[in-house]
Amino acid sequence: MLALMNYIDGQFVPAASGQTLEDINPATGQRIATIPRSEHQDVEQAAHAAKTAQPEWNALSLEQRADWLDLIADALQAKHEAIAQAESLDTGKPISLARRVDASRSVENFRFFANFGRQQTPLTFEMDDAINLVHRNGLGVVGLITPWNLPLYLMSWKVAPALLMGNAIVAKPSEMTPLTANILAETLHELELPKGVFNLVHGLGPEVGQAILEHPIINGISFTGGTATGRIVAATAAPMFKKLSLELGGKNATIVLEDADLDKAVQGAVRAAFTNSGQVCLCGSRLMLHSSIAEAFLERFVAEVKSMRIGDPKEDLTQIGTVISMEHLAKVESYIKLAVDEGGEILTGGTRDMVGQIGPTAEGAYLAPTVISGLSHLSRCATEEIFGPVVTVHTFDTLEEATTMANATEYGLAGSIWTQDLEVGQALAQTIDTGIVWINTWLHRDLRTPFGGVKHSGVGREGGQWSLGFFSETTNICVMGPNKNDA
Ligand code: NAD
């Protein structure tokens, strides 16, 4: 069993208290590792190390820091398989998904921001008699707090732009999925990144996470996680005037219009609903079908879902592994029970019947992908984030009705629309209160585009310029001289 350490000021160290927590494999219930149960003292050390290291890091040119990101991308690429294996072990996600998505995207995040950084040009505004020079400097020390569903993918999405813009980092991964953050720390150590530039503290949210939010040296917080936690983050950090980026929960609609290409729409809707067992903030957990195609669509959709291969995450052919933990499984199952109590009909799934039959053991947090019809679009199952392999099905007759249904939740992160009429699709997209809409696709990402949610799905945007903007302090110097071109 691994004994993971914090990474503070270039050294791997235990929690100051000496206490540890256990990291569990959700597919077997077995312990994989222990992690430090860090608290204020550990954050204190990490924040001071970061503060000391930041000026020198910030003094490097953007090109020099971009070169660092390329080095990190190369080193992570060389560990691609180890990252995928660790992510699958920690989360219970299929190894094929961990390879294709988690490990690959973690490398890509560093590569993208390296290239994007090099493409930046100085921003100036000329006046008749002066010139304005816009400067972007690192914020200083930033706190990065990430969830368990896409552990290194989401941490690298923050670490790469934070480093690029000259910040030093105190990062905290989810206590449930610490393995790949540790691989990242080891990689940065091997590359001899200047000590203190990247610090990693493990532990529980209300303890070490809260200490990061409260620490006065840490002047920016980028948080990805649940909306309820986001509220705590905002309430703690806002009165301290910390710069804040909140990427929170979602309850996304997949809307299929009557003219949709049904084959493509079914494939897309299955992917949107059940990728990572529905544990992606962008997952389409509400399926909204035009009534004229609902029956034909559902027949194919349910057949496709039934054919998904549930099994041991380690197996190459597995499509559905486990959810993150037995506790989370109980929460998802409670929603399925609620759906039945509220008059819903389970079209497929809702059970753990596969346990013991095709490999999965009873100790694993397995749940069959579940499709539920017959519920109001205002029911709790159709409006609250379940964050598991569960999709509810609703029908509509008009585009106005589709909009009303899609907007009937406090969340507003993403959604997809399936239609052959791109004008109608785009017009409908603009009526849906979400940060991102895909038309005839889902989770098709261009890393230059703004990513983030409206309503209770978050505050701010990350991606491309938005990440560079968040992780920097933008200042203007207005120069008037004898010859403005001298500036
Ligand atoms: P969570 O909110 O429970 O935890 C997220 C992180 O916050 C963890 O590292 C946790 O330890 C930490 N944390 C918990 N309490 C804290 C506190 N008081 N102070 C500081 N940190 C604290 O979320 P989760 O269960 O790990 O992840 C699932 C949620 O994340 C879902 O709601 C999902 O939609 C959301 N999510 C959003 C996005 C996005 O980009 N919008 C991406 C992935 C996941």
Short mmCIF file of C-alpha atoms and ligand atoms in Angstrom, two decimals:
data_model
loop_
_atom_site.label_atom_id
_atom_site.label_comp_id
_atom_site.label_asym_id
_atom_site.label_seq_id
_atom_site.Cartn_x
_atom_site.Cartn_y
_atom_site.Cartn_z
CA MET A 1 0.00 0.00 0.00
CA LEU A 2 1.25 3.46 -0.94
CA ALA A 3 1.87 6.09 1.74
CA LEU A 4 1.42 9.38 -0.09
CA MET A 5 2.94 12.59 1.23
CA ASN A 6 2.27 16.28 0.83
CA TYR A 7 4.67 18.12 -1.48
CA ILE A 8 5.75 21.37 0.15
CA ASP A 9 8.72 23.55 -0.74
CA GLY A 10 10.20 20.85 -2.97
CA GLN A 11 9.96 18.08 -0.37
CA PHE A 12 7.61 15.15 0.22
CA VAL A 13 6.46 15.46 3.82
CA PRO A 14 3.73 13.96 6.05
CA ALA A 15 0.98 16.09 7.62
CA ALA A 16 2.28 18.17 10.51
CA SER A 17 -0.17 16.31 12.77
CA GLY A 18 1.10 12.93 11.54
CA GLN A 19 -2.48 11.89 10.85
CA THR A 20 -3.53 10.01 7.74
CA LEU A 21 -6.67 9.09 5.78
CA GLU A 22 -7.37 6.04 3.67
CA ASP A 23 -7.81 6.01 -0.08
CA ILE A 24 -10.19 3.23 -1.21
CA ASN A 25 -10.55 1.46 -4.56
CA PRO A 26 -14.30 1.73 -5.31
CA ALA A 27 -14.25 -1.42 -7.44
CA THR A 28 -13.04 -3.68 -4.61
CA GLY A 29 -13.47 -1.77 -1.37
CA GLN A 30 -9.76 -2.33 -0.70
CA ARG A 31 -7.33 0.26 0.59
CA ILE A 32 -4.97 1.60 -2.06
CA ALA A 33 -3.05 4.24 -0.14
CA THR A 34 -2.90 6.48 2.87
CA ILE A 35 -2.77 10.23 2.46
CA PRO A 36 -1.79 12.96 4.92
CA ARG A 37 -4.72 14.43 6.81
CA SER A 38 -3.47 17.99 6.48
CA GLU A 39 -4.72 21.07 8.28
CA HIS A 40 -3.91 24.74 8.84
CA GLN A 41 -0.25 24.17 9.72
CA ASP A 42 0.42 22.36 6.45
CA VAL A 43 -1.30 25.08 4.43
CA GLU A 44 0.69 27.67 6.37
CA GLN A 45 3.95 26.02 5.28
CA ALA A 46 2.78 25.55 1.70
CA ALA A 47 1.54 29.14 1.38
CA HIS A 48 4.80 30.57 2.72
CA ALA A 49 6.89 28.36 0.42
CA ALA A 50 4.74 29.52 -2.50
CA LYS A 51 5.01 33.17 -1.54
CA THR A 52 8.80 32.94 -1.34
CA ALA A 53 9.09 31.17 -4.70
CA GLN A 54 6.61 33.26 -6.67
CA PRO A 55 8.61 36.44 -7.47
CA GLU A 56 11.40 34.53 -9.19
CA TRP A 57 8.93 32.39 -11.11
CA ASN A 58 6.97 35.47 -12.12
CA ALA A 59 10.21 37.12 -13.28
CA LEU A 60 10.70 34.45 -15.97
CA SER A 61 9.38 35.39 -19.37
CA LEU A 62 6.11 33.94 -20.62
CA GLU A 63 8.14 31.96 -23.18
CA GLN A 64 10.35 30.46 -20.45
CA ARG A 65 7.30 29.39 -18.47
CA ALA A 66 5.72 27.99 -21.66
CA ASP A 67 8.89 25.92 -22.12
CA TRP A 68 8.36 24.54 -18.61
CA LEU A 69 4.81 23.53 -19.53
CA ASP A 70 6.13 21.65 -22.56
CA LEU A 71 8.63 19.83 -20.37
CA ILE A 72 5.81 18.85 -18.00
CA ALA A 73 3.65 17.70 -20.93
CA ASP A 74 6.52 15.52 -22.23
CA ALA A 75 7.12 14.00 -18.81
CA LEU A 76 3.41 13.26 -18.26
CA GLN A 77 3.15 11.80 -21.76
CA ALA A 78 5.91 9.36 -20.80
CA LYS A 79 3.74 8.33 -17.80
CA HIS A 80 0.50 8.14 -19.80
CA GLU A 81 -0.23 4.51 -18.95
CA ALA A 82 0.71 4.88 -15.28
CA ILE A 83 -1.61 7.88 -15.01
CA ALA A 84 -4.47 6.00 -16.66
CA GLN A 85 -3.98 2.98 -14.38
CA ALA A 86 -3.87 5.16 -11.26
CA GLU A 87 -6.96 7.11 -12.29
CA SER A 88 -8.93 3.94 -13.02
CA LEU A 89 -7.88 2.39 -9.70
CA ASP A 90 -8.82 5.51 -7.73
CA THR A 91 -12.16 6.29 -9.42
CA GLY A 92 -13.45 2.93 -10.69
CA LYS A 93 -13.68 4.34 -14.21
CA PRO A 94 -12.95 2.04 -17.17
CA ILE A 95 -9.27 1.92 -18.06
CA SER A 96 -10.12 2.71 -21.70
CA LEU A 97 -11.79 5.95 -20.60
CA ALA A 98 -8.92 6.83 -18.26
CA ARG A 99 -6.47 6.40 -21.14
CA ARG A 100 -8.55 8.19 -23.77
CA VAL A 101 -9.79 11.05 -21.64
CA ASP A 102 -8.02 11.52 -18.32
CA ALA A 103 -4.41 10.76 -19.15
CA SER A 104 -4.53 12.25 -22.64
CA ARG A 105 -6.27 15.45 -21.64
CA SER A 106 -3.88 16.01 -18.71
CA VAL A 107 -0.97 16.06 -21.16
CA GLU A 108 -2.96 18.17 -23.61
CA ASN A 109 -3.76 20.80 -20.97
CA PHE A 110 -0.05 21.53 -20.45
CA ARG A 111 0.67 21.38 -24.18
CA PHE A 112 -2.25 23.64 -25.06
CA PHE A 113 -1.35 26.36 -22.56
CA ALA A 114 2.34 26.22 -23.60
CA ASN A 115 1.39 26.93 -27.22
CA PHE A 116 -1.36 29.36 -26.32
CA GLY A 117 1.08 31.29 -24.11
CA ARG A 118 3.55 31.66 -26.97
CA GLN A 119 0.81 33.05 -29.20
CA GLN A 120 0.11 35.97 -26.87
CA THR A 121 1.01 39.37 -28.21
CA PRO A 122 1.45 42.58 -26.19
CA LEU A 123 -1.78 44.45 -25.69
CA THR A 124 -1.46 48.18 -26.33
CA PHE A 125 -3.90 51.04 -26.89
CA GLU A 126 -2.58 54.05 -28.73
CA MET A 127 -3.89 57.55 -28.17
CA ASP A 128 -2.96 60.68 -30.12
CA ASP A 129 -0.49 61.72 -27.50
CA ALA A 130 0.26 58.61 -25.45
CA ILE A 131 0.36 54.86 -25.47
CA ASN A 132 -1.24 52.43 -23.00
CA LEU A 133 0.71 49.27 -22.22
CA VAL A 134 -1.33 46.50 -20.67
CA HIS A 135 0.63 44.15 -18.42
CA ARG A 136 -0.43 40.80 -17.09
CA ASN A 137 1.35 39.55 -13.98
CA GLY A 138 0.75 36.52 -11.85
CA LEU A 139 -1.81 37.00 -9.07
CA GLY A 140 0.70 35.70 -6.56
CA VAL A 141 -0.23 32.51 -4.72
CA VAL A 142 -3.31 30.68 -5.94
CA GLY A 143 -5.28 27.88 -4.28
CA LEU A 144 -6.52 25.16 -6.62
CA ILE A 145 -9.21 22.80 -5.29
CA THR A 146 -10.48 19.95 -7.45
CA PRO A 147 -13.04 17.10 -7.36
CA TRP A 148 -12.82 13.34 -7.83
CA ASN A 149 -14.53 12.75 -11.16
CA LEU A 150 -11.70 13.83 -13.50
CA PRO A 151 -8.84 14.18 -11.03
CA LEU A 152 -5.69 15.03 -13.01
CA TYR A 153 -7.63 16.32 -16.01
CA LEU A 154 -9.18 19.06 -13.85
CA MET A 155 -6.12 19.76 -11.74
CA SER A 156 -3.90 20.18 -14.81
CA TRP A 157 -6.57 22.44 -16.34
CA LYS A 158 -5.79 24.86 -13.49
CA VAL A 159 -2.10 24.17 -12.83
CA ALA A 160 -1.01 24.79 -16.43
CA PRO A 161 -2.45 28.33 -16.85
CA ALA A 162 -1.59 29.23 -13.24
CA LEU A 163 2.07 28.37 -13.85
CA LEU A 164 2.05 30.02 -17.27
CA MET A 165 0.93 33.35 -15.84
CA GLY A 166 3.56 33.39 -13.10
CA ASN A 167 1.70 32.13 -10.05
CA ALA A 168 2.87 29.82 -7.32
CA ILE A 169 0.39 27.14 -6.32
CA VAL A 170 -1.14 25.45 -3.29
CA ALA A 171 -3.22 22.60 -4.72
CA LYS A 172 -5.62 20.20 -3.06
CA PRO A 173 -7.03 17.17 -4.89
CA SER A 174 -10.11 15.34 -3.71
CA GLU A 175 -9.32 13.12 -0.74
CA MET A 176 -10.99 10.30 -2.67
CA THR A 177 -8.65 10.48 -5.69
CA PRO A 178 -5.17 11.58 -4.62
CA LEU A 179 -3.03 9.24 -6.76
CA THR A 180 -2.54 11.25 -9.93
CA ALA A 181 -1.95 14.56 -8.13
CA ASN A 182 0.89 12.70 -6.44
CA ILE A 183 2.19 11.59 -9.85
CA LEU A 184 2.10 15.24 -10.93
CA ALA A 185 4.08 16.29 -7.83
CA GLU A 186 6.64 13.53 -8.44
CA THR A 187 6.95 14.62 -12.06
CA LEU A 188 7.54 18.26 -11.15
CA HIS A 189 10.08 17.14 -8.55
CA GLU A 190 11.93 15.03 -11.13
CA LEU A 191 11.95 17.98 -13.52
CA GLU A 192 13.36 20.15 -10.73
CA LEU A 193 10.69 22.79 -11.01
CA PRO A 194 11.91 25.54 -8.65
CA LYS A 195 10.94 24.52 -5.12
CA GLY A 196 7.85 26.16 -3.70
CA VAL A 197 6.31 26.96 -7.09
CA PHE A 198 3.99 23.96 -6.85
CA ASN A 199 2.81 22.70 -3.47
CA LEU A 200 0.36 19.89 -2.88
CA VAL A 201 -1.61 19.34 0.32
CA HIS A 202 -3.84 16.33 0.79
CA GLY A 203 -6.79 15.94 3.13
CA LEU A 204 -10.43 16.70 3.81
CA GLY A 205 -12.30 19.64 2.32
CA PRO A 206 -13.59 21.21 5.54
CA GLU A 207 -10.11 20.92 7.07
CA VAL A 208 -7.30 21.53 4.59
CA GLY A 209 -9.58 22.90 1.84
CA GLN A 210 -11.09 25.42 4.22
CA ALA A 211 -7.60 26.39 5.42
CA ILE A 212 -6.64 27.19 1.81
CA LEU A 213 -9.74 29.36 1.39
CA GLU A 214 -8.97 31.25 4.60
CA HIS A 215 -5.22 31.73 4.22
CA PRO A 216 -4.39 35.43 3.74
CA ILE A 217 -1.35 34.77 1.53
CA ILE A 218 -3.47 32.89 -1.02
CA ASN A 219 -5.09 35.60 -3.11
CA GLY A 220 -6.89 33.63 -5.80
CA ILE A 221 -9.02 30.50 -5.60
CA SER A 222 -9.98 28.33 -8.54
CA PHE A 223 -12.49 25.76 -7.32
CA THR A 224 -14.21 22.93 -9.18
CA GLY A 225 -16.74 20.88 -7.25
CA GLY A 226 -20.32 20.75 -6.04
CA THR A 227 -22.62 23.77 -5.82
CA ALA A 228 -23.13 23.38 -2.05
CA THR A 229 -19.35 23.47 -1.49
CA GLY A 230 -19.07 26.36 -3.95
CA ARG A 231 -21.36 28.35 -1.66
CA ILE A 232 -18.95 27.79 1.25
CA VAL A 233 -15.99 28.72 -0.96
CA ALA A 234 -17.67 31.96 -2.04
CA ALA A 235 -18.82 32.86 1.49
CA THR A 236 -15.29 32.38 2.84
CA ALA A 237 -13.22 33.91 0.05
CA ALA A 238 -15.39 36.82 -1.13
CA PRO A 239 -15.13 38.95 2.06
CA MET A 240 -11.33 38.60 1.77
CA PHE A 241 -11.58 39.98 -1.81
CA LYS A 242 -9.87 36.93 -3.24
CA LYS A 243 -10.20 36.46 -6.95
CA LEU A 244 -12.60 33.56 -7.39
CA SER A 245 -13.41 31.09 -10.15
CA LEU A 246 -16.20 28.62 -9.38
CA GLU A 247 -16.93 25.65 -11.66
CA LEU A 248 -19.89 23.90 -10.05
CA GLY A 249 -22.62 21.34 -10.65
CA GLY A 250 -24.82 20.72 -13.65
CA LYS A 251 -28.15 19.18 -14.63
CA ASN A 252 -27.83 19.27 -18.36
CA ALA A 253 -30.50 18.68 -21.00
CA THR A 254 -30.08 16.63 -24.15
CA ILE A 255 -32.78 17.95 -26.48
CA VAL A 256 -33.75 15.89 -29.52
CA LEU A 257 -35.87 17.68 -32.13
CA GLU A 258 -38.23 15.92 -34.52
CA ASP A 259 -35.86 16.23 -37.51
CA ALA A 260 -32.79 14.83 -35.71
CA ASP A 261 -30.68 12.09 -37.25
CA LEU A 262 -31.84 9.44 -34.79
CA ASP A 263 -28.79 7.18 -35.11
CA LYS A 264 -26.41 9.99 -34.29
CA ALA A 265 -28.71 11.43 -31.61
CA VAL A 266 -29.04 8.06 -29.84
CA GLN A 267 -25.27 7.51 -29.83
CA GLY A 268 -24.70 11.08 -28.63
CA ALA A 269 -27.34 10.89 -25.93
CA VAL A 270 -25.96 7.61 -24.57
CA ARG A 271 -22.46 9.08 -24.44
CA ALA A 272 -23.75 12.27 -22.83
CA ALA A 273 -25.74 10.40 -20.18
CA PHE A 274 -23.36 7.63 -19.20
CA THR A 275 -19.74 8.64 -19.81
CA ASN A 276 -17.86 8.04 -16.55
CA SER A 277 -21.09 6.55 -15.13
CA GLY A 278 -22.78 9.94 -15.47
CA GLN A 279 -20.16 11.52 -13.23
CA VAL A 280 -19.14 14.37 -15.52
CA CYS A 281 -20.49 17.82 -14.69
CA LEU A 282 -21.46 18.13 -18.37
CA CYS A 283 -23.41 14.85 -18.55
CA GLY A 284 -26.82 15.03 -20.17
CA SER A 285 -28.89 13.67 -17.30
CA ARG A 286 -32.22 14.94 -18.67
CA LEU A 287 -33.33 13.61 -22.02
CA MET A 288 -35.94 15.82 -23.71
CA LEU A 289 -37.56 14.29 -26.77
CA HIS A 290 -39.96 15.74 -29.29
CA SER A 291 -43.13 13.72 -28.80
CA SER A 292 -43.26 12.67 -32.49
CA ILE A 293 -39.97 10.75 -32.26
CA ALA A 294 -40.00 9.84 -28.57
CA GLU A 295 -41.10 6.23 -28.97
CA ALA A 296 -38.71 5.41 -31.82
CA PHE A 297 -35.84 7.18 -30.08
CA LEU A 298 -36.42 5.51 -26.71
CA GLU A 299 -36.60 2.03 -28.21
CA ARG A 300 -33.14 2.45 -29.70
CA PHE A 301 -31.76 4.38 -26.75
CA VAL A 302 -32.79 1.76 -24.19
CA ALA A 303 -31.45 -1.07 -26.40
CA GLU A 304 -28.13 0.75 -26.66
CA VAL A 305 -27.94 1.33 -22.90
CA LYS A 306 -28.76 -2.33 -22.20
CA SER A 307 -25.89 -3.39 -24.44
CA MET A 308 -23.29 -1.39 -22.50
CA ARG A 309 -20.65 -3.58 -20.97
CA ILE A 310 -20.53 -3.20 -17.19
CA GLY A 311 -17.54 -4.71 -15.51
CA ASP A 312 -14.14 -4.60 -13.91
CA PRO A 313 -12.61 -1.17 -14.63
CA LYS A 314 -9.28 -2.87 -15.37
CA GLU A 315 -10.71 -4.74 -18.38
CA ASP A 316 -10.10 -3.10 -21.75
CA LEU A 317 -13.65 -3.75 -22.99
CA THR A 318 -15.48 -2.38 -19.94
CA GLN A 319 -17.68 0.61 -20.74
CA ILE A 320 -19.24 1.17 -17.31
CA GLY A 321 -17.16 0.73 -14.16
CA THR A 322 -18.21 1.81 -10.69
CA VAL A 323 -19.34 5.08 -9.20
CA ILE A 324 -16.86 6.77 -6.90
CA SER A 325 -17.79 5.11 -3.58
CA MET A 326 -20.37 3.02 -1.73
CA GLU A 327 -21.61 6.23 -0.04
CA HIS A 328 -22.17 7.87 -3.41
CA LEU A 329 -23.85 4.70 -4.68
CA ALA A 330 -26.31 4.90 -1.77
CA LYS A 331 -27.09 8.51 -2.70
CA VAL A 332 -27.71 7.62 -6.36
CA GLU A 333 -29.87 4.64 -5.35
CA SER A 334 -31.91 6.86 -3.05
CA TYR A 335 -32.79 9.02 -6.07
CA ILE A 336 -33.87 5.92 -8.02
CA LYS A 337 -36.11 4.93 -5.13
CA LEU A 338 -37.49 8.46 -5.01
CA ALA A 339 -38.20 8.30 -8.75
CA VAL A 340 -40.25 5.13 -8.26
CA ASP A 341 -42.08 6.65 -5.28
CA GLU A 342 -42.93 9.66 -7.44
CA GLY A 343 -44.46 7.42 -10.13
CA GLY A 344 -41.47 7.04 -12.44
CA GLU A 345 -40.99 3.94 -14.57
CA ILE A 346 -37.55 2.34 -14.77
CA LEU A 347 -37.03 1.46 -18.43
CA THR A 348 -33.69 -0.21 -17.76
CA GLY A 349 -31.12 -0.44 -14.98
CA GLY A 350 -31.68 0.74 -11.43
CA THR A 351 -30.14 -2.43 -10.07
CA ARG A 352 -26.91 -4.11 -9.04
CA ASP A 353 -27.95 -7.44 -10.58
CA MET A 354 -24.66 -7.73 -12.44
CA VAL A 355 -22.76 -8.10 -9.17
CA GLY A 356 -21.33 -11.59 -8.85
CA GLN A 357 -22.35 -12.58 -12.37
CA ILE A 358 -19.87 -10.99 -14.74
CA GLY A 359 -16.93 -10.11 -12.57
CA PRO A 360 -17.98 -7.18 -10.39
CA THR A 361 -17.97 -8.01 -6.70
CA ALA A 362 -20.51 -6.95 -4.11
CA GLU A 363 -17.84 -4.75 -2.52
CA GLY A 364 -17.66 -2.68 -5.70
CA ALA A 365 -19.85 0.41 -6.18
CA TYR A 366 -21.47 -0.92 -9.36
CA LEU A 367 -24.81 0.30 -10.66
CA ALA A 368 -26.40 -0.45 -14.02
CA PRO A 369 -27.05 2.56 -16.26
CA THR A 370 -30.58 3.64 -15.49
CA VAL A 371 -33.26 5.22 -17.65
CA ILE A 372 -36.40 6.59 -15.99
CA SER A 373 -39.53 7.89 -17.72
CA GLY A 374 -42.86 9.19 -16.46
CA LEU A 375 -41.55 11.87 -14.12
CA SER A 376 -42.47 15.55 -14.26
CA HIS A 377 -39.63 17.75 -15.50
CA LEU A 378 -40.10 19.58 -12.20
CA SER A 379 -39.60 16.46 -10.05
CA ARG A 380 -36.58 16.27 -7.77
CA CYS A 381 -34.92 13.58 -9.90
CA ALA A 382 -35.24 15.83 -12.94
CA THR A 383 -33.98 19.01 -11.30
CA GLU A 384 -31.36 17.97 -8.71
CA GLU A 385 -27.86 16.83 -9.64
CA ILE A 386 -27.70 13.06 -9.07
CA PHE A 387 -24.21 12.70 -10.56
CA GLY A 388 -24.54 9.03 -11.37
CA PRO A 389 -25.63 6.71 -14.21
CA VAL A 390 -29.22 7.94 -14.20
CA VAL A 391 -31.12 9.78 -16.91
CA THR A 392 -34.74 10.96 -16.80
CA VAL A 393 -36.82 11.16 -20.00
CA HIS A 394 -39.35 13.91 -20.83
CA THR A 395 -41.29 14.85 -23.95
CA PHE A 396 -42.24 18.19 -25.47
CA ASP A 397 -44.33 19.40 -28.42
CA THR A 398 -42.99 22.89 -29.13
CA LEU A 399 -39.59 24.58 -28.98
CA GLU A 400 -40.96 26.96 -26.32
CA GLU A 401 -41.84 23.96 -24.19
CA ALA A 402 -38.34 22.52 -24.70
CA THR A 403 -36.81 25.80 -23.51
CA THR A 404 -39.06 25.99 -20.46
CA MET A 405 -38.24 22.42 -19.50
CA ALA A 406 -34.50 22.82 -20.06
CA ASN A 407 -34.43 25.97 -17.94
CA ALA A 408 -36.46 24.48 -15.07
CA THR A 409 -33.46 23.83 -12.83
CA GLU A 410 -31.15 25.98 -10.72
CA TYR A 411 -28.19 24.75 -12.79
CA GLY A 412 -26.97 26.14 -16.11
CA LEU A 413 -23.75 24.47 -17.16
CA ALA A 414 -24.19 22.72 -20.51
CA GLY A 415 -26.58 20.98 -22.87
CA SER A 416 -26.86 19.48 -26.32
CA ILE A 417 -29.39 19.90 -29.12
CA TRP A 418 -29.87 17.35 -31.89
CA THR A 419 -31.39 18.62 -35.14
CA GLN A 420 -30.63 18.78 -38.85
CA ASP A 421 -31.79 22.39 -38.99
CA LEU A 422 -28.77 24.28 -37.73
CA GLU A 423 -30.57 27.62 -37.70
CA VAL A 424 -33.31 26.27 -35.48
CA GLY A 425 -30.67 24.57 -33.33
CA GLN A 426 -28.70 27.77 -32.84
CA ALA A 427 -31.81 29.83 -32.11
CA LEU A 428 -32.94 27.27 -29.54
CA ALA A 429 -29.44 27.17 -28.01
CA GLN A 430 -29.66 30.88 -27.28
CA THR A 431 -32.84 30.42 -25.27
CA ILE A 432 -31.27 27.88 -22.92
CA ASP A 433 -29.67 29.36 -19.81
CA THR A 434 -26.35 27.53 -19.88
CA GLY A 435 -22.71 28.36 -20.37
CA ILE A 436 -22.18 25.79 -23.14
CA VAL A 437 -24.47 24.22 -25.75
CA TRP A 438 -23.37 21.60 -28.25
CA ILE A 439 -25.37 21.09 -31.44
CA ASN A 440 -25.22 17.55 -32.87
CA THR A 441 -22.32 16.67 -30.60
CA TRP A 442 -21.41 16.51 -26.91
CA LEU A 443 -18.22 17.29 -25.01
CA HIS A 444 -16.48 18.37 -28.19
CA ARG A 445 -13.89 20.68 -26.65
CA ASP A 446 -11.78 23.41 -28.14
CA LEU A 447 -9.59 24.53 -25.24
CA ARG A 448 -9.58 28.14 -26.49
CA THR A 449 -13.31 28.54 -25.81
CA PRO A 450 -14.92 29.84 -22.59
CA PHE A 451 -15.88 27.08 -20.18
CA GLY A 452 -18.19 27.65 -17.23
CA GLY A 453 -21.75 27.84 -16.05
CA VAL A 454 -24.52 30.32 -15.37
CA LYS A 455 -27.03 30.33 -12.49
CA HIS A 456 -25.86 27.96 -9.73
CA SER A 457 -23.38 26.20 -12.01
CA GLY A 458 -20.65 28.68 -11.34
CA VAL A 459 -19.10 32.08 -11.54
CA GLY A 460 -16.50 33.02 -14.14
CA ARG A 461 -15.03 31.20 -17.10
CA GLU A 462 -11.89 29.15 -17.64
CA GLY A 463 -10.25 28.12 -20.93
CA GLY A 464 -8.02 30.03 -23.36
CA GLN A 465 -7.93 33.77 -22.65
CA TRP A 466 -10.35 33.36 -19.76
CA SER A 467 -7.87 31.19 -17.86
CA LEU A 468 -5.02 33.59 -18.58
CA GLY A 469 -7.24 36.46 -17.43
CA PHE A 470 -8.23 34.70 -14.22
CA PHE A 471 -4.71 33.70 -13.27
CA SER A 472 -3.29 37.17 -13.77
CA GLU A 473 -3.61 40.69 -12.51
CA THR A 474 -4.05 43.01 -15.47
CA THR A 475 -2.59 46.50 -15.10
CA ASN A 476 -2.26 49.44 -17.46
CA ILE A 477 0.65 51.85 -17.80
CA CYS A 478 -0.15 54.99 -19.76
CA VAL A 479 2.97 56.61 -21.16
CA MET A 480 3.15 60.16 -22.44
CA GLY A 481 6.58 61.22 -23.63
CA PRO A 482 8.25 63.54 -26.03
CA ASN A 483 7.80 60.79 -28.59
CA LYS A 484 5.12 58.25 -27.81
CA ASN A 485 6.89 55.69 -30.00
CA ASP A 486 9.75 55.67 -27.47
CA ALA A 487 7.48 53.95 -24.96
P1 NAD B 1 -17.13 18.54 -3.62
O1 NAD B 1 -17.67 19.92 -3.69
O2 NAD B 1 -17.60 17.65 -2.54
O3 NAD B 1 -15.54 18.57 -3.48
C1 NAD B 1 -14.72 19.26 -4.38
C2 NAD B 1 -13.42 19.61 -3.69
O4 NAD B 1 -13.70 20.55 -2.66
C3 NAD B 1 -12.74 18.42 -3.00
O5 NAD B 1 -11.34 18.54 -3.13
C4 NAD B 1 -13.18 18.60 -1.55
O6 NAD B 1 -12.29 18.02 -0.63
C5 NAD B 1 -13.15 20.11 -1.43
N1 NAD B 1 -13.95 20.67 -0.35
C6 NAD B 1 -15.03 20.15 0.28
N2 NAD B 1 -15.44 20.98 1.26
C7 NAD B 1 -14.62 22.06 1.25
C8 NAD B 1 -14.52 23.24 2.02
N3 NAD B 1 -15.36 23.52 3.03
N4 NAD B 1 -13.56 24.12 1.73
C9 NAD B 1 -12.71 23.89 0.71
N5 NAD B 1 -12.72 22.76 -0.04
C10 NAD B 1 -13.68 21.87 0.23
O7 NAD B 1 -17.36 17.92 -5.06
P2 NAD B 1 -17.08 16.42 -5.50
O8 NAD B 1 -18.13 15.55 -4.91
O9 NAD B 1 -15.63 16.11 -5.28
O10 NAD B 1 -17.29 16.55 -7.08
C11 NAD B 1 -18.51 16.43 -7.71
C12 NAD B 1 -19.09 17.78 -8.03
O11 NAD B 1 -18.18 18.54 -8.81
C13 NAD B 1 -20.36 17.69 -8.86
O12 NAD B 1 -21.29 18.60 -8.36
C14 NAD B 1 -19.90 18.11 -10.25
O13 NAD B 1 -20.91 18.64 -11.06
C15 NAD B 1 -18.87 19.12 -9.92
N6 NAD B 1 -17.96 19.32 -11.03
C16 NAD B 1 -18.04 20.50 -11.74
C17 NAD B 1 -17.22 20.69 -12.84
C18 NAD B 1 -17.29 21.96 -13.64
O14 NAD B 1 -16.36 22.21 -14.41
N7 NAD B 1 -18.31 22.78 -13.50
C19 NAD B 1 -16.31 19.70 -13.21
C20 NAD B 1 -16.27 18.52 -12.48
C21 NAD B 1 -17.08 18.34 -11.37
#
